[in-house]
């Protein structure tokens, strides 16, 4: 059985897509970012909670502040990328549930009244949405360089607030020279899938 998705699209989103380490200086405007979000917002989350929040780092001053919190090896990449996004989990996502999950508006208080419950659910579902976001960047014909090598608490204090937990920093743009490391191995089907 073959996949319904065109092979060229499969290559764009998965087979040929890689984490980019260099980018051209071609700007990334708000238009493709809006198109990316308008596509990936349809990805499923538990109870449609949609806790992902995206902070676009555009100004030179904000970029400098972010670079200071990146791991040493990630600093040059983040300094040079045309656009950088901080992806975070909104731990107060439940405030939107009456709108996002209208057939069970009580979920806000019945399921998510306790902060630790919200934090766990927000982290899992925002991470799922972050994966959709990376696929969306690829679907826009751009390259993504997602990274978790940074001072999480420093980024939270610098750019977010106590209600948001940073998940990753994603450099975005057109791939530059020598953008890719060689493809790393993957596990085989038999190593991953078990039938019971």
PDB file of C-alpha atoms in Angstrom:
ATOM      1  CA  UNK A   1       0.000   0.000   0.000  1.00  0.00           C
ATOM      2  CA  UNK A   2       1.303   3.433  -0.853  1.00  0.00           C
ATOM      3  CA  UNK A   3       0.717   6.656   1.014  1.00  0.00           C
ATOM      4  CA  UNK A   4      -1.912   9.093  -0.232  1.00  0.00           C
ATOM      5  CA  UNK A   5       0.539  12.007   0.061  1.00  0.00           C
ATOM      6  CA  UNK A   6       2.433  12.763  -3.150  1.00  0.00           C
ATOM      7  CA  UNK A   7       6.051  11.407  -3.055  1.00  0.00           C
ATOM      8  CA  UNK A   8       7.448  14.905  -3.654  1.00  0.00           C
ATOM      9  CA  UNK A   9       5.528  16.163  -0.613  1.00  0.00           C
ATOM     10  CA  UNK A  10       6.777  13.177   1.392  1.00  0.00           C
ATOM     11  CA  UNK A  11      10.336  14.172   0.480  1.00  0.00           C
ATOM     12  CA  UNK A  12       9.726  17.834   1.321  1.00  0.00           C
ATOM     13  CA  UNK A  13       8.235  17.079   4.723  1.00  0.00           C
ATOM     14  CA  UNK A  14      10.227  14.009   5.772  1.00  0.00           C
ATOM     15  CA  UNK A  15      12.769  12.177   3.600  1.00  0.00           C
ATOM     16  CA  UNK A  16      14.788  15.150   2.347  1.00  0.00           C
ATOM     17  CA  UNK A  17      14.020  17.510   5.235  1.00  0.00           C
ATOM     18  CA  UNK A  18      16.791  18.047   7.757  1.00  0.00           C
ATOM     19  CA  UNK A  19      17.611  20.280  10.683  1.00  0.00           C
ATOM     20  CA  UNK A  20      19.290  23.304   9.122  1.00  0.00           C
ATOM     21  CA  UNK A  21      22.453  24.692  10.691  1.00  0.00           C
ATOM     22  CA  UNK A  22      23.058  27.604   8.290  1.00  0.00           C
ATOM     23  CA  UNK A  23      20.668  29.932   6.499  1.00  0.00           C
ATOM     24  CA  UNK A  24      20.750  32.494   3.722  1.00  0.00           C
ATOM     25  CA  UNK A  25      20.024  36.101   4.654  1.00  0.00           C
ATOM     26  CA  UNK A  26      16.687  36.066   2.801  1.00  0.00           C
ATOM     27  CA  UNK A  27      14.106  37.497   5.253  1.00  0.00           C
ATOM     28  CA  UNK A  28      11.181  35.465   6.553  1.00  0.00           C
ATOM     29  CA  UNK A  29       8.160  37.761   6.712  1.00  0.00           C
ATOM     30  CA  UNK A  30       4.976  37.356   8.736  1.00  0.00           C
ATOM     31  CA  UNK A  31       3.107  36.049   5.675  1.00  0.00           C
ATOM     32  CA  UNK A  32       4.642  32.539   5.617  1.00  0.00           C
ATOM     33  CA  UNK A  33       4.519  32.346   9.409  1.00  0.00           C
ATOM     34  CA  UNK A  34       0.789  33.083   9.328  1.00  0.00           C
ATOM     35  CA  UNK A  35       0.336  30.462   6.563  1.00  0.00           C
ATOM     36  CA  UNK A  36       2.278  27.934   8.650  1.00  0.00           C
ATOM     37  CA  UNK A  37       0.090  28.565  11.682  1.00  0.00           C
ATOM     38  CA  UNK A  38      -3.123  28.507   9.641  1.00  0.00           C
ATOM     39  CA  UNK A  39      -2.137  25.019   8.451  1.00  0.00           C
ATOM     40  CA  UNK A  40      -0.792  23.441  11.621  1.00  0.00           C
ATOM     41  CA  UNK A  41      -3.504  24.733  13.957  1.00  0.00           C
ATOM     42  CA  UNK A  42      -5.630  21.808  12.726  1.00  0.00           C
ATOM     43  CA  UNK A  43      -3.299  19.211  14.235  1.00  0.00           C
ATOM     44  CA  UNK A  44      -5.007  17.341  17.088  1.00  0.00           C
ATOM     45  CA  UNK A  45      -4.378  17.996  20.770  1.00  0.00           C
ATOM     46  CA  UNK A  46      -6.091  16.498  23.795  1.00  0.00           C
ATOM     47  CA  UNK A  47      -9.470  18.190  24.251  1.00  0.00           C
ATOM     48  CA  UNK A  48      -8.371  20.656  21.558  1.00  0.00           C
ATOM     49  CA  UNK A  49      -6.456  22.496  24.255  1.00  0.00           C
ATOM     50  CA  UNK A  50      -3.921  24.010  21.802  1.00  0.00           C
ATOM     51  CA  UNK A  51      -1.393  25.197  24.411  1.00  0.00           C
ATOM     52  CA  UNK A  52       1.453  26.092  22.028  1.00  0.00           C
ATOM     53  CA  UNK A  53       2.489  29.749  21.982  1.00  0.00           C
ATOM     54  CA  UNK A  54       5.003  31.212  19.524  1.00  0.00           C
ATOM     55  CA  UNK A  55       7.223  34.201  20.239  1.00  0.00           C
ATOM     56  CA  UNK A  56       8.892  35.549  17.093  1.00  0.00           C
ATOM     57  CA  UNK A  57      12.270  37.132  17.781  1.00  0.00           C
ATOM     58  CA  UNK A  58      12.736  39.823  15.128  1.00  0.00           C
ATOM     59  CA  UNK A  59      14.465  42.892  16.564  1.00  0.00           C
ATOM     60  CA  UNK A  60      18.268  42.966  16.811  1.00  0.00           C
ATOM     61  CA  UNK A  61      17.999  43.792  20.507  1.00  0.00           C
ATOM     62  CA  UNK A  62      15.772  40.788  21.213  1.00  0.00           C
ATOM     63  CA  UNK A  63      18.058  38.586  19.126  1.00  0.00           C
ATOM     64  CA  UNK A  64      21.070  39.615  21.219  1.00  0.00           C
ATOM     65  CA  UNK A  65      19.157  38.885  24.409  1.00  0.00           C
ATOM     66  CA  UNK A  66      18.199  35.433  23.127  1.00  0.00           C
ATOM     67  CA  UNK A  67      21.671  34.535  21.850  1.00  0.00           C
ATOM     68  CA  UNK A  68      23.078  35.116  25.359  1.00  0.00           C
ATOM     69  CA  UNK A  69      20.864  32.267  26.619  1.00  0.00           C
ATOM     70  CA  UNK A  70      21.744  29.796  23.864  1.00  0.00           C
ATOM     71  CA  UNK A  71      24.334  27.049  24.345  1.00  0.00           C
ATOM     72  CA  UNK A  72      27.697  28.066  22.931  1.00  0.00           C
ATOM     73  CA  UNK A  73      27.402  25.848  19.856  1.00  0.00           C
ATOM     74  CA  UNK A  74      23.936  27.213  19.063  1.00  0.00           C
ATOM     75  CA  UNK A  75      24.757  30.908  19.441  1.00  0.00           C
ATOM     76  CA  UNK A  76      26.119  31.498  15.904  1.00  0.00           C
ATOM     77  CA  UNK A  77      23.145  29.708  14.312  1.00  0.00           C
ATOM     78  CA  UNK A  78      20.608  31.732  16.264  1.00  0.00           C
ATOM     79  CA  UNK A  79      22.495  34.972  15.651  1.00  0.00           C
ATOM     80  CA  UNK A  80      22.466  34.421  11.878  1.00  0.00           C
ATOM     81  CA  UNK A  81      19.033  32.869  11.223  1.00  0.00           C
ATOM     82  CA  UNK A  82      16.580  35.155   9.381  1.00  0.00           C
ATOM     83  CA  UNK A  83      13.853  34.398  11.924  1.00  0.00           C
ATOM     84  CA  UNK A  84      13.859  32.738  15.327  1.00  0.00           C
ATOM     85  CA  UNK A  85      10.783  31.414  17.134  1.00  0.00           C
ATOM     86  CA  UNK A  86      10.575  30.545  20.810  1.00  0.00           C
ATOM     87  CA  UNK A  87       7.972  27.798  21.217  1.00  0.00           C
ATOM     88  CA  UNK A  88       6.396  27.569  24.645  1.00  0.00           C
ATOM     89  CA  UNK A  89       3.567  25.853  26.504  1.00  0.00           C
ATOM     90  CA  UNK A  90       0.847  28.071  27.954  1.00  0.00           C
ATOM     91  CA  UNK A  91       0.062  26.619  31.379  1.00  0.00           C
ATOM     92  CA  UNK A  92      -3.107  28.697  31.510  1.00  0.00           C
ATOM     93  CA  UNK A  93      -4.461  27.203  28.264  1.00  0.00           C
ATOM     94  CA  UNK A  94      -7.574  26.095  30.147  1.00  0.00           C
ATOM     95  CA  UNK A  95      -8.913  29.672  30.039  1.00  0.00           C
ATOM     96  CA  UNK A  96      -9.563  29.130  26.294  1.00  0.00           C
ATOM     97  CA  UNK A  97     -11.272  25.746  26.697  1.00  0.00           C
ATOM     98  CA  UNK A  98     -14.875  27.058  26.825  1.00  0.00           C
ATOM     99  CA  UNK A  99     -14.243  28.385  23.300  1.00  0.00           C
ATOM    100  CA  UNK A 100     -11.982  25.586  22.016  1.00  0.00           C
ATOM    101  CA  UNK A 101     -13.907  22.659  23.507  1.00  0.00           C
ATOM    102  CA  UNK A 102     -17.509  23.943  23.518  1.00  0.00           C
ATOM    103  CA  UNK A 103     -19.214  20.553  23.921  1.00  0.00           C
ATOM    104  CA  UNK A 104     -17.632  20.260  27.408  1.00  0.00           C
ATOM    105  CA  UNK A 105     -17.135  23.836  28.643  1.00  0.00           C
ATOM    106  CA  UNK A 106     -16.821  22.587  32.225  1.00  0.00           C
ATOM    107  CA  UNK A 107     -13.452  20.984  31.331  1.00  0.00           C
ATOM    108  CA  UNK A 108     -11.759  24.224  32.325  1.00  0.00           C
ATOM    109  CA  UNK A 109     -12.578  23.618  35.978  1.00  0.00           C
ATOM    110  CA  UNK A 110     -13.548  19.941  36.076  1.00  0.00           C
ATOM    111  CA  UNK A 111     -10.323  18.626  34.522  1.00  0.00           C
ATOM    112  CA  UNK A 112      -7.762  21.431  34.641  1.00  0.00           C
ATOM    113  CA  UNK A 113      -8.374  23.288  37.902  1.00  0.00           C
ATOM    114  CA  UNK A 114      -5.016  22.138  39.350  1.00  0.00           C
ATOM    115  CA  UNK A 115      -1.854  23.794  38.025  1.00  0.00           C
ATOM    116  CA  UNK A 116       0.299  20.595  38.029  1.00  0.00           C
ATOM    117  CA  UNK A 117      -2.317  18.835  35.866  1.00  0.00           C
ATOM    118  CA  UNK A 118      -2.312  21.764  33.437  1.00  0.00           C
ATOM    119  CA  UNK A 119       1.491  21.895  33.290  1.00  0.00           C
ATOM    120  CA  UNK A 120       1.782  18.204  32.410  1.00  0.00           C
ATOM    121  CA  UNK A 121      -0.930  18.370  29.787  1.00  0.00           C
ATOM    122  CA  UNK A 122       0.375  21.648  28.339  1.00  0.00           C
ATOM    123  CA  UNK A 123       3.913  20.279  28.016  1.00  0.00           C
ATOM    124  CA  UNK A 124       2.786  17.128  26.189  1.00  0.00           C
ATOM    125  CA  UNK A 125       0.320  18.811  23.850  1.00  0.00           C
ATOM    126  CA  UNK A 126       2.475  21.856  23.095  1.00  0.00           C
ATOM    127  CA  UNK A 127       5.357  19.506  22.222  1.00  0.00           C
ATOM    128  CA  UNK A 128       3.000  17.741  19.818  1.00  0.00           C
ATOM    129  CA  UNK A 129       2.085  21.112  18.308  1.00  0.00           C
ATOM    130  CA  UNK A 130       5.770  22.048  18.091  1.00  0.00           C
ATOM    131  CA  UNK A 131       6.289  18.994  15.876  1.00  0.00           C
ATOM    132  CA  UNK A 132       3.400  20.149  13.675  1.00  0.00           C
ATOM    133  CA  UNK A 133       5.015  23.599  13.551  1.00  0.00           C
ATOM    134  CA  UNK A 134       8.296  22.148  12.253  1.00  0.00           C
ATOM    135  CA  UNK A 135       6.408  20.189   9.576  1.00  0.00           C
ATOM    136  CA  UNK A 136       4.566  23.408   8.700  1.00  0.00           C
ATOM    137  CA  UNK A 137       7.857  25.268   8.275  1.00  0.00           C
ATOM    138  CA  UNK A 138       8.941  22.550   5.859  1.00  0.00           C
ATOM    139  CA  UNK A 139       5.597  22.713   4.033  1.00  0.00           C
ATOM    140  CA  UNK A 140       6.249  26.430   3.478  1.00  0.00           C
ATOM    141  CA  UNK A 141       9.463  25.523   1.663  1.00  0.00           C
ATOM    142  CA  UNK A 142      11.614  26.769   4.529  1.00  0.00           C
ATOM    143  CA  UNK A 143      14.075  24.955   6.757  1.00  0.00           C
ATOM    144  CA  UNK A 144      13.800  24.653  10.517  1.00  0.00           C
ATOM    145  CA  UNK A 145      16.591  24.352  13.042  1.00  0.00           C
ATOM    146  CA  UNK A 146      14.888  23.287  16.287  1.00  0.00           C
ATOM    147  CA  UNK A 147      17.103  23.375  19.391  1.00  0.00           C
ATOM    148  CA  UNK A 148      16.777  22.616  23.087  1.00  0.00           C
ATOM    149  CA  UNK A 149      20.334  23.679  23.886  1.00  0.00           C
ATOM    150  CA  UNK A 150      19.622  26.858  25.849  1.00  0.00           C
ATOM    151  CA  UNK A 151      19.033  28.154  29.357  1.00  0.00           C
ATOM    152  CA  UNK A 152      15.323  27.425  29.757  1.00  0.00           C
ATOM    153  CA  UNK A 153      14.861  29.507  32.873  1.00  0.00           C
ATOM    154  CA  UNK A 154      16.817  32.395  31.378  1.00  0.00           C
ATOM    155  CA  UNK A 155      14.666  32.368  28.230  1.00  0.00           C
ATOM    156  CA  UNK A 156      11.498  32.150  30.303  1.00  0.00           C
ATOM    157  CA  UNK A 157      12.507  35.162  32.410  1.00  0.00           C
ATOM    158  CA  UNK A 158      13.737  37.151  29.401  1.00  0.00           C
ATOM    159  CA  UNK A 159      10.838  36.548  26.999  1.00  0.00           C
ATOM    160  CA  UNK A 160       7.926  34.829  28.730  1.00  0.00           C
ATOM    161  CA  UNK A 161       6.277  34.804  32.154  1.00  0.00           C
ATOM    162  CA  UNK A 162       5.531  32.337  34.943  1.00  0.00           C
ATOM    163  CA  UNK A 163       2.554  30.961  33.011  1.00  0.00           C
ATOM    164  CA  UNK A 164       4.650  29.870  30.006  1.00  0.00           C
ATOM    165  CA  UNK A 165       7.238  27.097  29.822  1.00  0.00           C
ATOM    166  CA  UNK A 166       9.771  27.255  26.967  1.00  0.00           C
ATOM    167  CA  UNK A 167      10.014  24.077  24.891  1.00  0.00           C
ATOM    168  CA  UNK A 168      12.441  24.859  22.092  1.00  0.00           C
ATOM    169  CA  UNK A 169      13.986  27.570  19.975  1.00  0.00           C
ATOM    170  CA  UNK A 170      13.524  27.166  16.214  1.00  0.00           C
ATOM    171  CA  UNK A 171      15.709  28.938  13.663  1.00  0.00           C
ATOM    172  CA  UNK A 172      13.789  29.453  10.416  1.00  0.00           C
ATOM    173  CA  UNK A 173      14.845  30.397   6.892  1.00  0.00           C
ATOM    174  CA  UNK A 174      16.169  29.199   3.565  1.00  0.00           C
ATOM    175  CA  UNK A 175      19.060  26.758   4.001  1.00  0.00           C
ATOM    176  CA  UNK A 176      22.506  28.237   3.486  1.00  0.00           C
ATOM    177  CA  UNK A 177      25.810  26.664   2.460  1.00  0.00           C
ATOM    178  CA  UNK A 178      26.634  23.375   4.174  1.00  0.00           C
ATOM    179  CA  UNK A 179      23.319  23.563   6.036  1.00  0.00           C
ATOM    180  CA  UNK A 180      23.003  19.842   6.714  1.00  0.00           C
ATOM    181  CA  UNK A 181      24.910  17.320   8.745  1.00  0.00           C
ATOM    182  CA  UNK A 182      24.908  13.815   7.223  1.00  0.00           C
ATOM    183  CA  UNK A 183      21.640  11.973   7.823  1.00  0.00           C
ATOM    184  CA  UNK A 184      21.792  10.038  11.089  1.00  0.00           C
ATOM    185  CA  UNK A 185      20.516   6.446  11.230  1.00  0.00           C
ATOM    186  CA  UNK A 186      16.914   5.645  12.090  1.00  0.00           C
ATOM    187  CA  UNK A 187      15.418   2.600  13.788  1.00  0.00           C
ATOM    188  CA  UNK A 188      13.857  -0.060  11.574  1.00  0.00           C
ATOM    189  CA  UNK A 189      10.157  -0.887  11.648  1.00  0.00           C
ATOM    190  CA  UNK A 190      10.788  -4.127  13.549  1.00  0.00           C
ATOM    191  CA  UNK A 191      12.673  -2.224  16.258  1.00  0.00           C
ATOM    192  CA  UNK A 192       9.757   0.121  16.880  1.00  0.00           C
ATOM    193  CA  UNK A 193       6.491  -1.664  16.104  1.00  0.00           C
ATOM    194  CA  UNK A 194       5.143  -4.512  18.230  1.00  0.00           C
ATOM    195  CA  UNK A 195       1.920  -6.346  17.559  1.00  0.00           C
ATOM    196  CA  UNK A 196       0.043  -7.825  20.490  1.00  0.00           C
TER     197      UNK A 196
END
